[in-house]
Amino acid sequence: MVEISEDLLFQSAKQIISLAREKVFRVANSTLLLTYWQIGQLIVEDEQKGKERAEYGKYTLKNLSKKLSLEFGKGFDESNLRNMRSFYLAFPICDALRHELSWTHYRMLLKIDLPKKVNYYIEESVQNNWSSRDLKRQINSLAFERVLEHKKTPVENIQSILKDPYIFEFLGLNQSEKFSEKDIETGIIDHIQKFLLEFGKGFAFVARQQHISTDTSDFYIDLVFYNYILKCFVIIDLKTGELSHQDIGQIDMYVRMYDDLKRNEGDNPTIGILLCSEKDETIVKYSVLNDKNNLFASKYLLYLPKEEELKQIIDQDRIRFELDQIDKKSQQN
């Protein structure tokens, strides 16, 4: 009886905290959207007043960015101020803003120039509770264009198609496969992180699902470490589907971006590790864009995990996960 009571107490407290955090998030998000909209309005109005000045706008945003960043910190770089300006121009009616969406949602929507398309993605994001990553997938998989091809389909069928077209249609997975791949991906990342921290040489954990933002895109790197022996960052990206040339290019891009944005003076070039967990074959590839005098082969490999070690971890996790799934199904039957 004591265990049941303690569990009930925990669940009740958990629910209160979760609801409170959600409420705080929604208030903060609404305030952020309103703030950015108002700043965009100020910029546009100031720009219109000074439009007759030949040099107007050349340094205005840059100077404003410097002053706001010194006063308030991150979030007011020049590119974000340009986004605020575009935000106001694209959504001039403040009361029409959907506060269920985040600033990242709206940044993606700003890249779409067709109003019908923007409205479609807004409504679907709200109705289906799409995260910003879900929205990006939907846009990349041309969800709006594919709905136009199903005009004669009943509404119920259209809604079922739109639940997750990136997963269900583009990759051809059913719902159980979707969750399976997500679960195994999380398990592998957990295992790799633990392995490097416990048995790796000189590895210090930096971040997981680290958000890297550019003027045009947002990226999320699965795992980031810093190796204090090699004096360099080590980034890891995991793919659970079939490896493509685009995936290989992406890890190279992550390495280049990390060198540009995060690497400090005195650090060695960033190392990337691409892990691909296919059902038939496990692939491990290193990405080193600045390998001077074969430094990677002569020194780095002494402290980095061997490809076979990483492959073994991935294969073991996939086998263990599949056995667990079989066991769960047998218990249900």
Tab-separated table of C-alpha atoms in Angstrom:
chain	number	residue	atom	x	y	z
A	1	MET	CA	0.000	0.000	0.000
A	2	VAL	CA	2.885	2.371	0.781
A	3	GLU	CA	4.377	1.863	-2.690
A	4	ILE	CA	1.055	2.627	-4.385
A	5	SER	CA	0.635	5.769	-2.264
A	6	GLU	CA	4.167	6.973	-3.039
A	7	ASP	CA	3.660	6.342	-6.742
A	8	LEU	CA	0.366	8.248	-6.698
A	9	LEU	CA	2.070	11.133	-4.898
A	10	PHE	CA	4.856	11.161	-7.502
A	11	GLN	CA	2.423	11.073	-10.450
A	12	SER	CA	0.343	13.900	-8.980
A	13	ALA	CA	3.403	16.070	-8.353
A	14	LYS	CA	4.731	15.242	-11.810
A	15	GLN	CA	1.452	16.347	-13.411
A	16	ILE	CA	1.433	19.653	-11.492
A	17	ILE	CA	5.030	20.423	-12.478
A	18	SER	CA	4.466	19.479	-16.126
A	19	LEU	CA	1.366	21.673	-16.383
A	20	ALA	CA	3.156	24.554	-14.674
A	21	ARG	CA	6.140	24.290	-17.025
A	22	GLU	CA	3.849	24.160	-20.044
A	23	LYS	CA	2.032	27.272	-18.824
A	24	VAL	CA	5.317	29.141	-18.296
A	25	PHE	CA	6.520	28.115	-21.747
A	26	ARG	CA	3.347	29.307	-23.458
A	27	VAL	CA	3.442	32.667	-21.685
A	28	ALA	CA	7.132	33.118	-22.505
A	29	ASN	CA	6.580	32.101	-26.120
A	30	SER	CA	3.658	34.505	-26.566
A	31	THR	CA	5.704	37.317	-25.050
A	32	LEU	CA	8.654	36.552	-27.316
A	33	LEU	CA	6.485	36.584	-30.455
A	34	LEU	CA	4.882	39.869	-29.460
A	35	THR	CA	8.279	41.397	-28.663
A	36	TYR	CA	9.791	40.356	-31.994
A	37	TRP	CA	6.697	41.575	-33.874
A	38	GLN	CA	6.898	44.972	-32.176
A	39	ILE	CA	10.627	45.304	-32.883
A	40	GLY	CA	9.933	44.423	-36.524
A	41	GLN	CA	7.261	47.120	-36.603
A	42	LEU	CA	9.701	49.698	-35.198
A	43	ILE	CA	12.330	48.802	-37.791
A	44	VAL	CA	9.868	49.038	-40.696
A	45	GLU	CA	8.427	52.351	-39.507
A	46	ASP	CA	11.889	53.802	-38.950
A	47	GLU	CA	12.968	52.562	-42.366
A	48	GLN	CA	9.970	54.214	-44.039
A	49	LYS	CA	10.714	57.529	-42.367
A	50	GLY	CA	14.313	57.463	-43.530
A	51	LYS	CA	13.781	56.089	-47.010
A	52	GLU	CA	14.900	59.336	-48.635
A	53	ARG	CA	18.341	59.089	-47.064
A	54	ALA	CA	20.731	57.554	-49.572
A	55	GLU	CA	22.738	55.632	-47.004
A	56	TYR	CA	19.765	54.623	-44.886
A	57	GLY	CA	19.775	51.037	-43.686
A	58	LYS	CA	23.384	50.296	-44.503
A	59	TYR	CA	24.517	50.378	-40.879
A	60	THR	CA	21.254	50.846	-38.988
A	61	LEU	CA	20.535	47.186	-38.216
A	62	LYS	CA	24.184	46.421	-37.558
A	63	ASN	CA	24.463	49.200	-35.006
A	64	LEU	CA	21.109	48.324	-33.451
A	65	SER	CA	22.218	44.689	-33.186
A	66	LYS	CA	25.437	45.615	-31.403
A	67	LYS	CA	23.660	47.837	-28.867
A	68	LEU	CA	20.859	45.351	-28.137
A	69	SER	CA	23.306	42.448	-27.838
A	70	LEU	CA	25.435	44.368	-25.358
A	71	GLU	CA	22.346	45.234	-23.334
A	72	PHE	CA	20.368	41.978	-23.523
A	73	GLY	CA	22.736	39.255	-24.794
A	74	LYS	CA	21.823	36.644	-27.415
A	75	GLY	CA	18.851	36.811	-29.755
A	76	PHE	CA	19.436	40.196	-31.322
A	77	ASP	CA	22.059	39.532	-33.985
A	78	GLU	CA	21.666	41.268	-37.335
A	79	SER	CA	20.132	38.261	-39.098
A	80	ASN	CA	17.490	37.867	-36.380
A	81	LEU	CA	16.610	41.557	-36.621
A	82	ARG	CA	16.076	41.087	-40.364
A	83	ASN	CA	13.798	38.160	-39.533
A	84	MET	CA	11.814	40.372	-37.131
A	85	ARG	CA	11.386	42.928	-39.896
A	86	SER	CA	10.165	40.213	-42.278
A	87	PHE	CA	7.937	38.819	-39.510
A	88	TYR	CA	6.068	42.102	-39.180
A	89	LEU	CA	5.747	42.544	-42.950
A	90	ALA	CA	4.459	38.980	-43.461
A	91	PHE	CA	2.055	39.062	-40.471
A	92	PRO	CA	1.005	42.713	-40.067
A	93	ILE	CA	-2.014	41.906	-37.861
A	94	CYS	CA	-0.666	41.193	-34.395
A	95	ASP	CA	-3.901	39.641	-33.086
A	96	ALA	CA	-3.792	37.065	-35.886
A	97	LEU	CA	-0.538	35.508	-34.668
A	98	ARG	CA	-0.853	31.897	-33.544
A	99	HIS	CA	0.833	31.640	-30.168
A	100	GLU	CA	0.834	27.848	-30.353
A	101	LEU	CA	3.734	28.244	-32.789
A	102	SER	CA	7.271	29.156	-31.802
A	103	TRP	CA	9.643	31.685	-33.306
A	104	THR	CA	11.404	28.816	-35.098
A	105	HIS	CA	8.100	27.876	-36.737
A	106	TYR	CA	7.623	31.417	-37.970
A	107	ARG	CA	11.196	31.670	-39.247
A	108	MET	CA	10.498	28.690	-41.503
A	109	LEU	CA	7.187	30.142	-42.653
A	110	LEU	CA	8.906	33.397	-43.650
A	111	LYS	CA	10.718	31.515	-46.425
A	112	ILE	CA	7.383	30.618	-48.109
A	113	ASP	CA	6.084	33.252	-50.531
A	114	LEU	CA	2.608	31.814	-51.221
A	115	PRO	CA	-0.026	32.969	-48.658
A	116	LYS	CA	-2.236	29.877	-49.138
A	117	LYS	CA	0.742	27.664	-48.478
A	118	VAL	CA	1.699	29.597	-45.346
A	119	ASN	CA	-1.855	29.392	-44.001
A	120	TYR	CA	-1.972	25.666	-44.696
A	121	TYR	CA	1.209	24.977	-42.727
A	122	ILE	CA	0.072	27.221	-39.864
A	123	GLU	CA	-3.251	25.407	-39.502
A	124	GLU	CA	-1.713	21.944	-39.785
A	125	SER	CA	1.044	22.801	-37.297
A	126	VAL	CA	-1.541	23.934	-34.752
A	127	GLN	CA	-4.022	21.106	-35.322
A	128	ASN	CA	-1.407	18.337	-35.326
A	129	ASN	CA	0.858	19.891	-32.698
A	130	TRP	CA	3.851	19.818	-35.048
A	131	SER	CA	7.209	20.718	-33.568
A	132	SER	CA	9.463	22.972	-35.636
A	133	ARG	CA	11.331	19.876	-36.813
A	134	ASP	CA	8.041	18.257	-37.854
A	135	LEU	CA	7.134	21.390	-39.796
A	136	LYS	CA	10.501	21.357	-41.580
A	137	ARG	CA	9.945	17.742	-42.596
A	138	GLN	CA	6.481	18.507	-43.893
A	139	ILE	CA	7.739	21.410	-45.992
A	140	ASN	CA	10.647	19.390	-47.374
A	141	SER	CA	8.320	16.510	-48.262
A	142	LEU	CA	5.993	18.919	-50.153
A	143	ALA	CA	2.984	18.130	-47.970
A	144	PHE	CA	1.021	21.134	-49.295
A	145	GLU	CA	1.597	20.169	-52.931
A	146	ARG	CA	0.627	16.552	-52.278
A	147	VAL	CA	-2.629	17.589	-50.624
A	148	LEU	CA	-3.579	19.446	-53.813
A	149	GLU	CA	-3.295	16.124	-55.616
A	150	HIS	CA	-5.879	14.651	-53.239
A	151	LYS	CA	-8.593	17.303	-53.659
A	152	LYS	CA	-11.279	14.677	-54.297
A	153	THR	CA	-10.265	12.589	-51.316
A	154	PRO	CA	-12.598	12.773	-48.285
A	155	VAL	CA	-11.426	15.058	-45.504
A	156	GLU	CA	-10.956	12.147	-43.128
A	157	ASN	CA	-8.529	10.469	-45.523
A	158	ILE	CA	-6.596	13.687	-46.099
A	159	GLN	CA	-6.150	14.167	-42.369
A	160	SER	CA	-4.848	10.631	-41.976
A	161	ILE	CA	-2.330	11.244	-44.763
A	162	LEU	CA	-1.120	14.421	-43.115
A	163	LYS	CA	-0.391	12.901	-39.733
A	164	ASP	CA	3.223	12.410	-40.740
A	165	PRO	CA	3.722	12.341	-44.517
A	166	TYR	CA	7.515	12.528	-44.201
A	167	ILE	CA	7.605	9.213	-42.369
A	168	PHE	CA	4.518	7.467	-43.685
A	169	GLU	CA	4.758	8.355	-47.376
A	170	PHE	CA	8.262	9.518	-48.204
A	171	LEU	CA	9.985	6.626	-46.384
A	172	GLY	CA	7.072	4.197	-46.671
A	173	LEU	CA	7.109	3.234	-42.994
A	174	ASN	CA	4.099	2.237	-40.956
A	175	GLN	CA	3.472	3.706	-37.530
A	176	SER	CA	5.047	0.865	-35.539
A	177	GLU	CA	8.209	1.059	-37.648
A	178	LYS	CA	8.391	4.794	-37.056
A	179	PHE	CA	8.411	4.386	-33.302
A	180	SER	CA	10.793	1.444	-33.501
A	181	GLU	CA	13.410	3.414	-35.404
A	182	LYS	CA	13.045	6.362	-33.042
A	183	ASP	CA	13.429	4.134	-30.007
A	184	ILE	CA	16.491	2.376	-31.347
A	185	GLU	CA	18.037	5.700	-32.373
A	186	THR	CA	17.652	7.002	-28.812
A	187	GLY	CA	19.075	3.759	-27.397
A	188	ILE	CA	22.140	3.854	-29.645
A	189	ILE	CA	22.886	7.497	-28.831
A	190	ASP	CA	22.565	6.703	-25.093
A	191	HIS	CA	24.982	3.797	-25.465
A	192	ILE	CA	27.547	5.720	-27.543
A	193	GLN	CA	27.511	8.602	-25.059
A	194	LYS	CA	28.044	6.277	-22.101
A	195	PHE	CA	30.737	4.295	-23.910
A	196	LEU	CA	32.857	7.345	-24.811
A	197	LEU	CA	32.606	8.856	-21.332
A	198	GLU	CA	33.463	5.588	-19.551
A	199	PHE	CA	36.016	3.999	-21.887
A	200	GLY	CA	37.089	6.780	-24.257
A	201	LYS	CA	40.384	8.588	-23.801
A	202	GLY	CA	39.986	12.256	-22.946
A	203	PHE	CA	36.317	12.675	-23.877
A	204	ALA	CA	34.213	15.344	-22.150
A	205	PHE	CA	30.499	15.644	-22.902
A	206	VAL	CA	29.403	18.957	-24.474
A	207	ALA	CA	25.848	18.624	-25.807
A	208	ARG	CA	23.155	16.359	-27.162
A	209	GLN	CA	20.875	17.403	-30.035
A	210	GLN	CA	22.842	20.651	-30.135
A	211	HIS	CA	21.071	23.388	-32.062
A	212	ILE	CA	23.235	25.146	-34.669
A	213	SER	CA	21.563	28.055	-36.445
A	214	THR	CA	22.513	29.920	-39.615
A	215	ASP	CA	20.761	32.755	-41.441
A	216	THR	CA	18.731	30.273	-43.471
A	217	SER	CA	18.556	26.956	-41.602
A	218	ASP	CA	18.541	25.159	-38.249
A	219	PHE	CA	20.494	21.975	-37.589
A	220	TYR	CA	20.599	19.524	-34.673
A	221	ILE	CA	23.775	17.522	-34.016
A	222	ASP	CA	23.126	14.238	-32.186
A	223	LEU	CA	26.201	14.240	-29.920
A	224	VAL	CA	29.056	16.674	-29.288
A	225	PHE	CA	32.183	15.964	-27.223
A	226	TYR	CA	35.444	17.775	-26.603
A	227	ASN	CA	38.596	15.670	-26.420
A	228	TYR	CA	41.019	17.461	-24.113
A	229	ILE	CA	43.943	15.255	-25.187
A	230	LEU	CA	43.499	15.947	-28.888
A	231	LYS	CA	42.237	19.481	-28.167
A	232	CYS	CA	39.378	19.272	-30.628
A	233	PHE	CA	35.606	18.857	-30.828
A	234	VAL	CA	34.197	15.479	-31.861
A	235	ILE	CA	30.679	15.520	-33.315
A	236	ILE	CA	28.555	12.445	-33.963
A	237	ASP	CA	25.578	12.091	-36.284
A	238	LEU	CA	23.415	8.952	-36.380
A	239	LYS	CA	21.276	7.721	-39.275
A	240	THR	CA	18.918	4.778	-38.915
A	241	GLY	CA	17.960	4.534	-42.589
A	242	GLU	CA	19.907	3.781	-45.727
A	243	LEU	CA	23.044	5.911	-46.034
A	244	SER	CA	22.990	8.479	-48.839
A	245	HIS	CA	25.504	10.862	-50.380
A	246	GLN	CA	23.496	13.668	-48.777
A	247	ASP	CA	24.152	12.175	-45.317
A	248	ILE	CA	27.899	12.054	-45.984
A	249	GLY	CA	27.808	15.623	-47.218
A	250	GLN	CA	25.874	16.648	-44.121
A	251	ILE	CA	28.486	15.392	-41.639
A	252	ASP	CA	31.154	17.267	-43.627
A	253	MET	CA	28.956	20.368	-43.450
A	254	TYR	CA	28.535	19.941	-39.669
A	255	VAL	CA	32.328	19.714	-39.276
A	256	ARG	CA	32.832	22.854	-41.367
A	257	MET	CA	30.117	24.733	-39.465
A	258	TYR	CA	31.554	23.691	-36.103
A	259	ASP	CA	35.016	24.845	-37.127
A	260	ASP	CA	33.565	28.200	-38.170
A	261	LEU	CA	31.199	28.767	-35.242
A	262	LYS	CA	32.561	26.912	-32.197
A	263	ARG	CA	36.255	26.182	-32.658
A	264	ASN	CA	38.481	28.404	-30.518
A	265	GLU	CA	42.032	29.585	-31.059
A	266	GLY	CA	44.389	26.738	-30.194
A	267	ASP	CA	41.842	24.011	-30.954
A	268	ASN	CA	42.646	21.401	-33.555
A	269	PRO	CA	40.225	20.813	-36.475
A	270	THR	CA	36.865	19.286	-35.586
A	271	ILE	CA	36.347	15.554	-36.175
A	272	GLY	CA	33.018	14.160	-37.384
A	273	ILE	CA	31.769	10.601	-36.966
A	274	LEU	CA	28.848	9.421	-39.093
A	275	LEU	CA	27.067	6.320	-37.796
A	276	CYS	CA	24.590	4.494	-39.996
A	277	SER	CA	22.492	1.728	-38.465
A	278	GLU	CA	20.981	-0.199	-41.343
A	279	LYS	CA	19.223	-3.500	-40.828
A	280	ASP	CA	21.645	-5.318	-43.130
A	281	GLU	CA	24.859	-3.367	-42.630
A	282	THR	CA	26.330	-0.982	-40.069
A	283	ILE	CA	28.538	1.801	-41.423
A	284	VAL	CA	30.956	4.079	-39.562
A	285	LYS	CA	32.696	6.945	-41.361
A	286	TYR	CA	35.074	9.597	-40.064
A	287	SER	CA	35.039	13.132	-41.442
A	288	VAL	CA	38.252	15.146	-41.180
A	289	LEU	CA	38.348	18.147	-43.481
A	290	ASN	CA	41.683	19.568	-42.318
A	291	ASP	CA	43.946	16.538	-42.058
A	292	LYS	CA	47.453	18.018	-42.183
A	293	ASN	CA	50.270	15.516	-42.742
A	294	ASN	CA	47.995	12.579	-41.947
A	295	LEU	CA	47.627	13.781	-38.361
A	296	PHE	CA	44.343	11.872	-38.132
A	297	ALA	CA	45.913	8.502	-38.895
A	298	SER	CA	49.095	9.000	-36.882
A	299	LYS	CA	47.705	10.562	-33.704
A	300	TYR	CA	43.941	10.919	-33.607
A	301	LEU	CA	43.189	7.216	-34.016
A	302	LEU	CA	45.161	6.470	-30.848
A	303	TYR	CA	42.477	8.213	-28.810
A	304	LEU	CA	39.335	7.803	-30.920
A	305	PRO	CA	37.152	4.689	-30.810
A	306	LYS	CA	37.858	2.162	-33.539
A	307	GLU	CA	35.236	1.715	-36.233
A	308	GLU	CA	34.746	-1.921	-35.210
A	309	GLU	CA	34.005	-0.892	-31.614
A	310	LEU	CA	31.302	1.525	-32.737
A	311	LYS	CA	29.843	-1.012	-35.162
A	312	GLN	CA	29.672	-3.594	-32.389
A	313	ILE	CA	27.771	-1.207	-30.109
A	314	ILE	CA	25.241	-0.380	-32.843
A	315	ASP	CA	24.748	-4.019	-33.863
A	316	GLN	CA	24.303	-5.108	-30.243
A	317	ASP	CA	21.742	-2.378	-29.592
A	318	ARG	CA	19.728	-3.244	-32.702
A	319	ILE	CA	19.706	-6.968	-31.856
A	320	ARG	CA	18.805	-6.232	-28.227
A	321	PHE	CA	15.993	-3.904	-29.302
A	322	GLU	CA	14.554	-6.409	-31.796
A	323	LEU	CA	14.616	-9.155	-29.150
A	324	ASP	CA	12.835	-6.858	-26.706
A	325	GLN	CA	10.169	-6.155	-29.345
A	326	ILE	CA	9.648	-9.866	-29.934
A	327	ASP	CA	9.394	-10.441	-26.187
A	328	LYS	CA	6.818	-7.644	-25.803
A	329	LYS	CA	4.687	-9.039	-28.626
A	330	SER	CA	4.782	-12.538	-27.166
A	331	GLN	CA	3.672	-11.194	-23.765
A	332	GLN	CA	0.797	-9.313	-25.396
A	333	ASN	CA	-0.339	-12.473	-27.188
